[in-house]
mmCIF file of C-alpha atoms in Angstrom:
data_model
loop_
_atom_site.group_PDB
_atom_site.id
_atom_site.type_symbol
_atom_site.label_atom_id
_atom_site.label_comp_id
_atom_site.label_asym_id
_atom_site.label_seq_id
_atom_site.Cartn_x
_atom_site.Cartn_y
_atom_site.Cartn_z
ATOM 1 C CA MET A 21 -40.218 -5.467 53.651
ATOM 2 C CA LYS A 22 -42.082 -6.832 50.625
ATOM 3 C CA ALA A 23 -39.544 -9.675 50.290
ATOM 4 C CA ILE A 24 -40.006 -10.604 53.954
ATOM 5 C CA TRP A 25 -43.780 -10.596 53.509
ATOM 6 C CA LEU A 26 -43.545 -12.873 50.455
ATOM 7 C CA PHE A 27 -41.272 -15.264 52.353
ATOM 8 C CA GLY A 28 -43.805 -15.403 55.173
ATOM 9 C CA VAL A 29 -46.619 -16.172 52.737
ATOM 10 C CA LEU A 30 -44.590 -18.960 51.136
ATOM 11 C CA LEU A 31 -43.691 -20.427 54.520
ATOM 12 C CA LEU A 32 -47.319 -20.353 55.648
ATOM 13 C CA SER A 33 -48.350 -22.022 52.389
ATOM 14 C CA PHE A 34 -45.830 -24.817 52.979
ATOM 15 C CA GLN A 35 -47.052 -25.349 56.525
ATOM 16 C CA ILE A 36 -50.678 -25.561 55.402
ATOM 17 C CA GLN A 37 -49.697 -27.979 52.644
ATOM 18 C CA ALA A 38 -47.921 -30.249 55.110
ATOM 19 C CA LYS A 39 -50.823 -30.123 57.524
ATOM 20 C CA ASP A 40 -53.379 -30.991 54.861
ATOM 21 C CA ILE A 41 -51.622 -34.036 53.405
ATOM 22 C CA ALA A 42 -53.290 -37.356 54.215
ATOM 23 C CA TYR A 43 -50.802 -39.956 55.405
ATOM 24 C CA PRO A 44 -50.703 -42.698 58.053
ATOM 25 C CA ASN A 45 -50.519 -41.595 61.640
ATOM 26 C CA ILE A 46 -47.463 -43.534 62.747
ATOM 27 C CA ASN A 47 -48.012 -44.960 66.196
ATOM 28 C CA THR A 48 -45.170 -47.047 67.558
ATOM 29 C CA LYS A 49 -47.678 -48.760 69.861
ATOM 30 C CA ASN A 50 -48.581 -50.830 66.783
ATOM 31 C CA MET A 51 -44.995 -51.999 66.384
ATOM 32 C CA ASN A 52 -44.166 -55.628 67.058
ATOM 33 C CA GLY A 53 -41.227 -57.976 67.282
ATOM 34 C CA PHE A 54 -37.577 -57.094 67.575
ATOM 35 C CA ALA A 55 -38.064 -53.492 66.422
ATOM 36 C CA LYS A 56 -40.330 -52.987 69.425
ATOM 37 C CA LYS A 57 -37.982 -54.924 71.709
ATOM 38 C CA PHE A 58 -35.180 -52.546 70.694
ATOM 39 C CA ASN A 59 -37.365 -49.457 71.362
ATOM 40 C CA THR A 60 -37.417 -48.179 67.794
ATOM 41 C CA THR A 61 -38.948 -44.698 67.576
ATOM 42 C CA GLY A 62 -37.860 -43.341 64.189
ATOM 43 C CA GLY A 63 -38.581 -39.632 63.909
ATOM 44 C CA GLU A 64 -41.214 -39.626 66.649
ATOM 45 C CA ASN A 65 -41.887 -36.113 67.997
ATOM 46 C CA GLY A 66 -39.568 -34.653 65.379
ATOM 47 C CA GLN A 67 -40.113 -32.019 62.712
ATOM 48 C CA ARG A 68 -42.527 -32.972 59.915
ATOM 49 C CA VAL A 69 -41.073 -32.368 56.473
ATOM 50 C CA VAL A 70 -42.820 -32.775 53.116
ATOM 51 C CA VAL A 71 -40.635 -34.117 50.312
ATOM 52 C CA THR A 72 -41.588 -34.185 46.623
ATOM 53 C CA ASP A 73 -38.222 -34.418 44.848
ATOM 54 C CA LEU A 74 -34.962 -36.330 45.010
ATOM 55 C CA PRO A 75 -32.622 -33.529 46.179
ATOM 56 C CA SER A 76 -34.933 -32.817 49.116
ATOM 57 C CA LEU A 77 -35.094 -36.493 50.056
ATOM 58 C CA ILE A 78 -31.301 -36.789 49.989
ATOM 59 C CA ARG A 79 -30.950 -33.690 52.144
ATOM 60 C CA GLU A 80 -33.618 -34.514 54.718
ATOM 61 C CA ALA A 81 -32.929 -38.238 55.129
ATOM 62 C CA GLY A 82 -29.202 -38.119 55.721
ATOM 63 C CA ASP A 83 -28.752 -36.265 59.015
ATOM 64 C CA THR A 84 -29.287 -37.276 62.649
ATOM 65 C CA GLN A 85 -32.167 -34.970 63.615
ATOM 66 C CA SER A 86 -35.503 -36.548 64.518
ATOM 67 C CA LYS A 87 -37.810 -36.083 61.526
ATOM 68 C CA ILE A 88 -40.980 -37.419 60.006
ATOM 69 C CA ILE A 89 -40.383 -37.198 56.259
ATOM 70 C CA ILE A 90 -43.602 -37.336 54.244
ATOM 71 C CA ILE A 91 -43.240 -38.500 50.640
ATOM 72 C CA ASN A 92 -45.949 -36.691 48.681
ATOM 73 C CA GLY A 93 -45.762 -37.817 45.063
ATOM 74 C CA GLU A 94 -43.548 -40.038 42.934
ATOM 75 C CA ILE A 95 -39.823 -39.538 43.316
ATOM 76 C CA SER A 96 -38.224 -41.121 40.283
ATOM 77 C CA SER A 97 -34.929 -41.438 38.459
ATOM 78 C CA PRO A 98 -34.167 -42.983 35.042
ATOM 79 C CA THR A 99 -31.169 -44.718 36.626
ATOM 80 C CA LYS A 100 -30.399 -46.084 40.083
ATOM 81 C CA VAL A 101 -29.834 -43.458 42.772
ATOM 82 C CA ARG A 102 -28.723 -44.352 46.285
ATOM 83 C CA VAL A 103 -30.007 -42.289 49.204
ATOM 84 C CA THR A 104 -28.071 -42.760 52.444
ATOM 85 C CA LEU A 105 -30.176 -42.845 55.598
ATOM 86 C CA GLY A 106 -29.012 -41.112 58.758
ATOM 87 C CA ARG A 107 -30.630 -41.646 62.145
ATOM 88 C CA ASN A 108 -33.947 -41.022 63.877
ATOM 89 C CA LYS A 109 -36.133 -40.870 60.786
ATOM 90 C CA THR A 110 -39.645 -41.925 59.889
ATOM 91 C CA ILE A 111 -40.134 -41.912 56.125
ATOM 92 C CA VAL A 112 -43.819 -42.289 55.350
ATOM 93 C CA GLY A 113 -45.730 -42.197 52.087
ATOM 94 C CA ALA A 114 -48.856 -40.117 51.599
ATOM 95 C CA PHE A 115 -52.163 -41.736 50.757
ATOM 96 C CA GLY A 116 -53.680 -41.492 47.293
ATOM 97 C CA GLY A 117 -50.792 -43.180 45.488
ATOM 98 C CA LYS A 118 -48.417 -40.328 46.300
ATOM 99 C CA ASN A 119 -45.857 -42.589 47.924
ATOM 100 C CA ILE A 120 -43.665 -44.010 45.143
ATOM 101 C CA LEU A 121 -39.886 -44.352 45.071
ATOM 102 C CA ASN A 122 -38.884 -45.403 41.551
ATOM 103 C CA ASN A 123 -35.245 -46.492 41.097
ATOM 104 C CA ILE A 124 -34.489 -44.850 44.449
ATOM 105 C CA HIS A 125 -32.431 -47.152 46.680
ATOM 106 C CA LEU A 126 -32.370 -46.512 50.436
ATOM 107 C CA ILE A 127 -29.093 -47.620 52.014
ATOM 108 C CA THR A 128 -27.492 -47.363 55.435
ATOM 109 C CA SER A 129 -24.049 -46.298 56.600
ATOM 110 C CA ASP A 130 -22.125 -46.964 59.810
ATOM 111 C CA GLN A 131 -23.943 -43.978 61.344
ATOM 112 C CA SER A 132 -27.455 -45.178 60.496
ATOM 113 C CA ALA A 133 -29.948 -46.302 63.152
ATOM 114 C CA ASN A 134 -33.529 -45.926 64.367
ATOM 115 C CA ILE A 135 -35.357 -45.793 61.034
ATOM 116 C CA ILE A 136 -39.025 -46.409 60.221
ATOM 117 C CA LEU A 137 -40.182 -46.915 56.618
ATOM 118 C CA GLU A 138 -43.956 -46.774 56.299
ATOM 119 C CA ASN A 139 -46.518 -46.892 53.468
ATOM 120 C CA LEU A 140 -43.952 -46.666 50.668
ATOM 121 C CA VAL A 141 -44.101 -48.226 47.198
ATOM 122 C CA PHE A 142 -40.727 -49.348 45.859
ATOM 123 C CA LYS A 143 -40.428 -49.713 42.082
ATOM 124 C CA HIS A 144 -37.395 -50.319 39.900
ATOM 125 C CA SER A 145 -36.553 -50.837 36.246
ATOM 126 C CA PRO A 146 -36.042 -54.457 35.118
ATOM 127 C CA ASP A 147 -32.631 -53.587 33.653
ATOM 128 C CA ILE A 148 -31.306 -52.625 37.111
ATOM 129 C CA LYS A 149 -30.514 -56.219 37.939
ATOM 130 C CA GLY A 150 -26.985 -56.580 39.302
ATOM 131 C CA ASN A 151 -26.155 -58.648 42.372
ATOM 132 C CA ASP A 152 -25.935 -55.528 44.542
ATOM 133 C CA ASP A 153 -29.020 -53.784 43.149
ATOM 134 C CA ILE A 154 -31.332 -53.829 46.174
ATOM 135 C CA GLN A 155 -33.836 -51.056 46.926
ATOM 136 C CA VAL A 156 -33.631 -51.286 50.718
ATOM 137 C CA TYR A 157 -30.127 -52.185 51.908
ATOM 138 C CA ILE A 158 -29.571 -52.270 55.678
ATOM 139 C CA ARG A 159 -26.106 -53.366 56.798
ATOM 140 C CA SER A 160 -25.484 -51.603 60.108
ATOM 141 C CA GLY A 161 -27.143 -50.000 63.106
ATOM 142 C CA LYS A 162 -30.078 -50.984 65.282
ATOM 143 C CA GLN A 163 -33.800 -50.267 65.409
ATOM 144 C CA TYR A 164 -35.470 -50.629 62.025
ATOM 145 C CA TRP A 165 -39.163 -51.045 61.293
ATOM 146 C CA ILE A 166 -40.357 -51.613 57.725
ATOM 147 C CA ASP A 167 -44.138 -51.641 57.727
ATOM 148 C CA HIS A 168 -46.965 -51.486 55.177
ATOM 149 C CA CYS A 169 -44.558 -51.125 52.265
ATOM 150 C CA SER A 170 -44.917 -52.601 48.768
ATOM 151 C CA PHE A 171 -41.988 -53.948 46.772
ATOM 152 C CA VAL A 172 -43.800 -54.445 43.489
ATOM 153 C CA GLY A 173 -41.066 -55.922 41.278
ATOM 154 C CA HIS A 174 -41.647 -56.492 37.548
ATOM 155 C CA GLU A 175 -41.998 -59.216 34.945
ATOM 156 C CA TRP A 176 -39.163 -61.755 35.061
ATOM 157 C CA SER A 177 -38.063 -65.057 33.566
ATOM 158 C CA ASP A 178 -35.662 -67.834 34.525
ATOM 159 C CA ASN A 179 -33.146 -66.781 31.876
ATOM 160 C CA ASP A 180 -33.284 -62.990 32.199
ATOM 161 C CA GLY A 181 -29.905 -62.815 33.965
ATOM 162 C CA SER A 182 -31.258 -60.896 36.951
ATOM 163 C CA LEU A 183 -29.404 -61.132 40.269
ATOM 164 C CA ASP A 184 -31.021 -58.219 42.110
ATOM 165 C CA LYS A 185 -33.106 -58.646 45.264
ATOM 166 C CA LEU A 186 -35.940 -56.682 46.799
ATOM 167 C CA ILE A 187 -34.440 -56.165 50.267
ATOM 168 C CA TYR A 188 -31.273 -56.923 52.224
ATOM 169 C CA VAL A 189 -30.739 -56.822 55.996
ATOM 170 C CA GLY A 190 -27.454 -58.118 57.308
ATOM 171 C CA ALA A 191 -23.842 -57.637 58.416
ATOM 172 C CA LEU A 192 -24.166 -56.041 61.892
ATOM 173 C CA ALA A 193 -27.715 -54.684 61.598
ATOM 174 C CA ASP A 194 -29.925 -55.675 64.534
ATOM 175 C CA GLY A 195 -33.385 -55.226 66.024
ATOM 176 C CA ILE A 196 -35.475 -55.279 62.854
ATOM 177 C CA THR A 197 -39.125 -55.931 62.075
ATOM 178 C CA ILE A 198 -40.619 -56.294 58.603
ATOM 179 C CA SER A 199 -44.402 -56.357 58.912
ATOM 180 C CA ASN A 200 -47.616 -56.006 56.924
ATOM 181 C CA SER A 201 -45.756 -55.560 53.637
ATOM 182 C CA LEU A 202 -45.980 -56.910 50.078
ATOM 183 C CA PHE A 203 -43.140 -58.465 48.075
ATOM 184 C CA SER A 204 -44.025 -59.495 44.531
ATOM 185 C CA ASN A 205 -43.004 -60.304 40.962
ATOM 186 C CA HIS A 206 -39.289 -60.922 41.221
ATOM 187 C CA ARG A 207 -36.807 -63.683 40.581
ATOM 188 C CA TYR A 208 -35.035 -63.192 43.924
ATOM 189 C CA GLY A 209 -36.801 -62.024 47.073
ATOM 190 C CA ALA A 210 -34.977 -61.214 50.313
ATOM 191 C CA ILE A 211 -31.481 -61.823 51.639
ATOM 192 C CA PHE A 212 -30.718 -61.627 55.364
ATOM 193 C CA GLY A 213 -27.452 -61.976 57.256
ATOM 194 C CA TYR A 214 -23.910 -61.315 56.072
ATOM 195 C CA PRO A 215 -23.803 -62.383 52.392
ATOM 196 C CA SER A 216 -20.897 -64.791 52.173
ATOM 197 C CA ASP A 217 -20.725 -68.520 51.587
ATOM 198 C CA GLU A 218 -17.694 -68.702 53.898
ATOM 199 C CA TYR A 219 -18.446 -68.695 57.635
ATOM 200 C CA ASP A 220 -17.356 -65.568 59.554
ATOM 201 C CA GLU A 221 -18.024 -65.662 63.309
ATOM 202 C CA HIS A 222 -17.881 -61.843 63.463
ATOM 203 C CA TYR A 223 -21.450 -61.783 62.125
ATOM 204 C CA ASN A 224 -22.845 -64.637 64.165
ATOM 205 C CA GLY A 225 -26.131 -63.702 65.865
ATOM 206 C CA TYR A 226 -26.934 -60.806 63.507
ATOM 207 C CA PRO A 227 -29.556 -59.776 62.726
ATOM 208 C CA ARG A 228 -32.294 -60.455 65.253
ATOM 209 C CA MET A 229 -35.313 -60.060 63.079
ATOM 210 C CA THR A 230 -39.109 -60.424 63.041
ATOM 211 C CA ILE A 231 -40.975 -61.066 59.784
ATOM 212 C CA SER A 232 -44.753 -61.018 60.226
ATOM 213 C CA ASN A 233 -48.005 -60.692 58.268
ATOM 214 C CA ASN A 234 -46.345 -60.084 54.913
ATOM 215 C CA VAL A 235 -47.403 -61.333 51.482
ATOM 216 C CA TYR A 236 -44.855 -62.855 49.087
ATOM 217 C CA ARG A 237 -46.278 -63.458 45.618
ATOM 218 C CA ASN A 238 -44.669 -64.712 42.392
ATOM 219 C CA ILE A 239 -41.110 -64.761 43.711
ATOM 220 C CA GLU A 240 -39.056 -67.671 42.453
ATOM 221 C CA VAL A 241 -36.620 -68.040 45.353
ATOM 222 C CA ARG A 242 -35.941 -66.471 48.760
ATOM 223 C CA SER A 243 -39.441 -65.803 49.922
ATOM 224 C CA PRO A 244 -39.554 -65.233 52.797
ATOM 225 C CA GLY A 245 -35.769 -65.228 52.399
ATOM 226 C CA LEU A 246 -32.229 -66.534 52.391
ATOM 227 C CA MET A 247 -31.207 -66.393 56.039
ATOM 228 C CA ARG A 248 -27.701 -66.507 57.493
ATOM 229 C CA TYR A 249 -26.120 -66.046 60.952
ATOM 230 C CA GLY A 250 -29.022 -64.383 62.759
ATOM 231 C CA TYR A 251 -32.192 -65.198 64.683
ATOM 232 C CA TYR A 252 -35.377 -65.007 62.618
ATOM 233 C CA HIS A 253 -38.929 -65.141 63.939
ATOM 234 C CA VAL A 254 -41.230 -65.608 60.954
ATOM 235 C CA TYR A 255 -44.970 -65.822 61.528
ATOM 236 C CA ASN A 256 -48.364 -65.331 59.876
ATOM 237 C CA ASN A 257 -46.934 -64.675 56.399
ATOM 238 C CA LEU A 258 -48.596 -65.677 53.120
ATOM 239 C CA ILE A 259 -46.252 -67.064 50.443
ATOM 240 C CA GLN A 260 -47.736 -67.803 47.012
ATOM 241 C CA GLN A 261 -46.246 -68.899 43.656
ATOM 242 C CA TYR A 262 -42.791 -69.793 44.943
ATOM 243 C CA HIS A 263 -40.105 -72.244 43.883
ATOM 244 C CA LEU A 264 -37.950 -72.022 47.021
ATOM 245 C CA GLY A 265 -39.246 -70.642 50.317
ATOM 246 C CA TYR A 266 -36.790 -70.590 53.203
ATOM 247 C CA THR A 267 -33.069 -70.986 52.528
ATOM 248 C CA LEU A 268 -30.904 -71.472 55.646
ATOM 249 C CA ALA A 269 -27.119 -71.181 55.792
ATOM 250 C CA GLN A 270 -24.254 -70.208 58.140
ATOM 251 C CA SER A 271 -25.777 -70.780 61.584
ATOM 252 C CA ALA A 272 -29.174 -69.229 60.861
ATOM 253 C CA LYS A 273 -31.742 -69.904 63.586
ATOM 254 C CA VAL A 274 -35.324 -69.770 62.305
ATOM 255 C CA LEU A 275 -38.599 -70.079 64.212
ATOM 256 C CA SER A 276 -41.483 -70.329 61.727
ATOM 257 C CA GLU A 277 -45.074 -70.153 62.997
ATOM 258 C CA ASN A 278 -48.465 -70.301 61.292
ATOM 259 C CA ASN A 279 -47.256 -69.315 57.825
ATOM 260 C CA ILE A 280 -49.119 -70.248 54.649
ATOM 261 C CA PHE A 281 -47.382 -71.575 51.518
ATOM 262 C CA GLU A 282 -49.612 -71.945 48.441
ATOM 263 C CA MET A 283 -49.415 -72.551 44.689
ATOM 264 C CA GLY A 284 -45.731 -73.392 44.781
ATOM 265 C CA ASN A 285 -43.111 -76.098 44.834
ATOM 266 C CA GLU A 286 -43.826 -78.034 48.004
ATOM 267 C CA LYS A 287 -40.455 -79.778 47.780
ATOM 268 C CA GLY A 288 -38.816 -76.358 48.003
ATOM 269 C CA LEU A 289 -40.450 -75.184 51.221
ATOM 270 C CA VAL A 290 -37.113 -75.279 53.061
ATOM 271 C CA ASP A 291 -33.618 -75.446 51.581
ATOM 272 C CA ASP A 292 -31.464 -76.121 54.642
ATOM 273 C CA LYS A 293 -27.723 -76.116 53.972
ATOM 274 C CA LYS A 294 -27.262 -77.758 57.398
ATOM 275 C CA ASN A 295 -24.142 -75.830 58.394
ATOM 276 C CA ASN A 296 -25.044 -75.341 62.064
ATOM 277 C CA THR A 297 -28.520 -74.113 61.138
ATOM 278 C CA SER A 298 -31.729 -74.570 63.099
ATOM 279 C CA PHE A 299 -35.242 -74.600 61.641
ATOM 280 C CA THR A 300 -38.371 -75.101 63.717
ATOM 281 C CA ASP A 301 -41.889 -74.828 62.346
ATOM 282 C CA ILE A 302 -45.057 -74.756 64.407
ATOM 283 C CA GLY A 303 -48.455 -74.819 62.749
ATOM 284 C CA SER A 304 -47.665 -73.725 59.192
ATOM 285 C CA TYR A 305 -49.461 -74.895 56.053
ATOM 286 C CA PRO A 306 -48.963 -77.291 54.352
ATOM 287 C CA MET A 307 -48.170 -79.790 57.064
ATOM 288 C CA SER A 308 -45.404 -81.264 54.910
ATOM 289 C CA ILE A 309 -43.165 -78.437 56.124
ATOM 290 C CA GLN A 310 -42.896 -80.393 59.372
ATOM 291 C CA ARG A 311 -40.479 -82.835 57.786
ATOM 292 C CA PHE A 312 -37.866 -80.062 57.806
ATOM 293 C CA SER A 313 -38.560 -79.056 61.407
ATOM 294 C CA LYS A 314 -36.251 -79.709 64.358
ATOM 295 C CA PRO A 315 -36.812 -79.151 68.094
ATOM 296 C CA GLN A 316 -36.852 -75.471 68.985
ATOM 297 C CA SER A 317 -33.353 -74.176 69.791
ATOM 298 C CA TRP A 318 -34.253 -70.658 70.991
ATOM 299 C CA LYS A 319 -37.184 -68.602 72.204
ATOM 300 C CA VAL A 320 -38.287 -65.105 71.286
ATOM 301 C CA SER A 321 -37.935 -62.522 74.028
ATOM 302 C CA TYR A 322 -41.168 -60.590 73.442
ATOM 303 C CA ASP A 323 -44.926 -61.039 73.449
ATOM 304 C CA TYR A 324 -46.747 -61.316 70.125
ATOM 305 C CA HIS A 325 -50.174 -62.015 68.661
ATOM 306 C CA LEU A 326 -50.326 -65.215 66.602
ATOM 307 C CA MET A 327 -53.267 -65.704 64.233
ATOM 308 C CA PRO A 328 -54.570 -69.095 63.091
ATOM 309 C CA VAL A 329 -53.440 -69.754 59.516
ATOM 310 C CA ASP A 330 -56.866 -69.174 57.935
ATOM 311 C CA VAL A 331 -57.288 -65.863 59.745
ATOM 312 C CA ALA A 332 -53.739 -64.798 58.858
ATOM 313 C CA LYS A 333 -54.277 -65.541 55.166
ATOM 314 C CA THR A 334 -57.441 -63.442 55.006
ATOM 315 C CA TRP A 335 -55.836 -60.606 56.938
ATOM 316 C CA ASP A 336 -52.635 -60.561 54.885
ATOM 317 C CA GLU A 337 -54.475 -60.565 51.557
ATOM 318 C CA LYS A 338 -56.586 -57.603 52.617
ATOM 319 C CA TYR A 339 -54.155 -55.373 54.493
ATOM 320 C CA ALA A 340 -50.526 -56.161 53.604
ATOM 321 C CA GLY A 341 -48.656 -53.564 51.569
ATOM 322 C CA ALA A 342 -48.880 -49.811 51.092
ATOM 323 C CA GLN A 343 -52.417 -48.428 51.183
ATOM 324 C CA VAL A 344 -54.179 -45.673 49.235
ATOM 325 C CA ASN A 345 -56.358 -44.524 52.127
ATOM 326 C CA ASN A 346 -56.723 -44.787 55.858
ATOM 327 C CA ASN A 347 -59.663 -47.209 55.702
ATOM 328 C CA ASN A 348 -57.402 -50.125 54.792
ATOM 329 C CA PHE A 349 -54.442 -49.110 56.915
ATOM 330 C CA LYS A 350 -54.791 -51.678 59.676
ATOM 331 C CA TYR A 351 -52.679 -53.599 62.164
ATOM 332 C CA PRO A 352 -53.245 -57.143 63.409
ATOM 333 C CA LYS A 353 -55.137 -57.274 66.671
#
């Protein structure tokens, strides 16, 4: 009887702890772009689980049950650890700086789908720098929303031998939005679409992806990204201290609207490999990006709110990335 009573006390304590943690109230009504078009819900209406250590994260993230997984603290490893995501999950970081994944790499499998990553800080050691070392790696499934996350990077140099990237979305993944996030301090930024220099029609049209209201700062190349095969709607992003911005290859179709490129190599705004690619820009700064622009070859299939470039810059600088409290956790209106 005493053991049962103690178990009940411990369970009650856990429930109170979960209830009292401050973290963003995830409302899919604030979702935009292709993630919304694909009806992404994550762990909506599922069990709320507090996670403070790596074994618990591995256990809770890998199944198919609807769950809201609250990261409450720093989950860290001295070496790279891959955590496979299942389905129907919202993984959200607590406020107060208790939302850090250090050397923890989130990857998908063929069973993965319907995932929301919210208010997380991704850190990694500079010596984890291989070509396949990528902290968020999405290669299959539909319905992904990455929002208000920070990929903070580290010091880098041109000759440091690093090949790692901050994020990958490709192969047959589809219906993705990356919004209101920060990508910084890295040699390579983002890679999208199946990663091969040889054309493979099996991957043509994937992913369909929205990239909006993010900040890219001090990334040498691939910010906002290297894009292959898919359809990419990129708007209201702020890109600073870059050498190469867009890179297009293997039939990538890009619609760029009202983005801001600053303090970088203006000649490197767009690196178009011209192998059946399509790049259209409307209203971005500087106006010299227009020399790379072609007539629009496709239209987005959803409604969206487009800010003027000056408004977008101010908004992105203030609100993009993971937040320490609810006061700064905002969505574009």
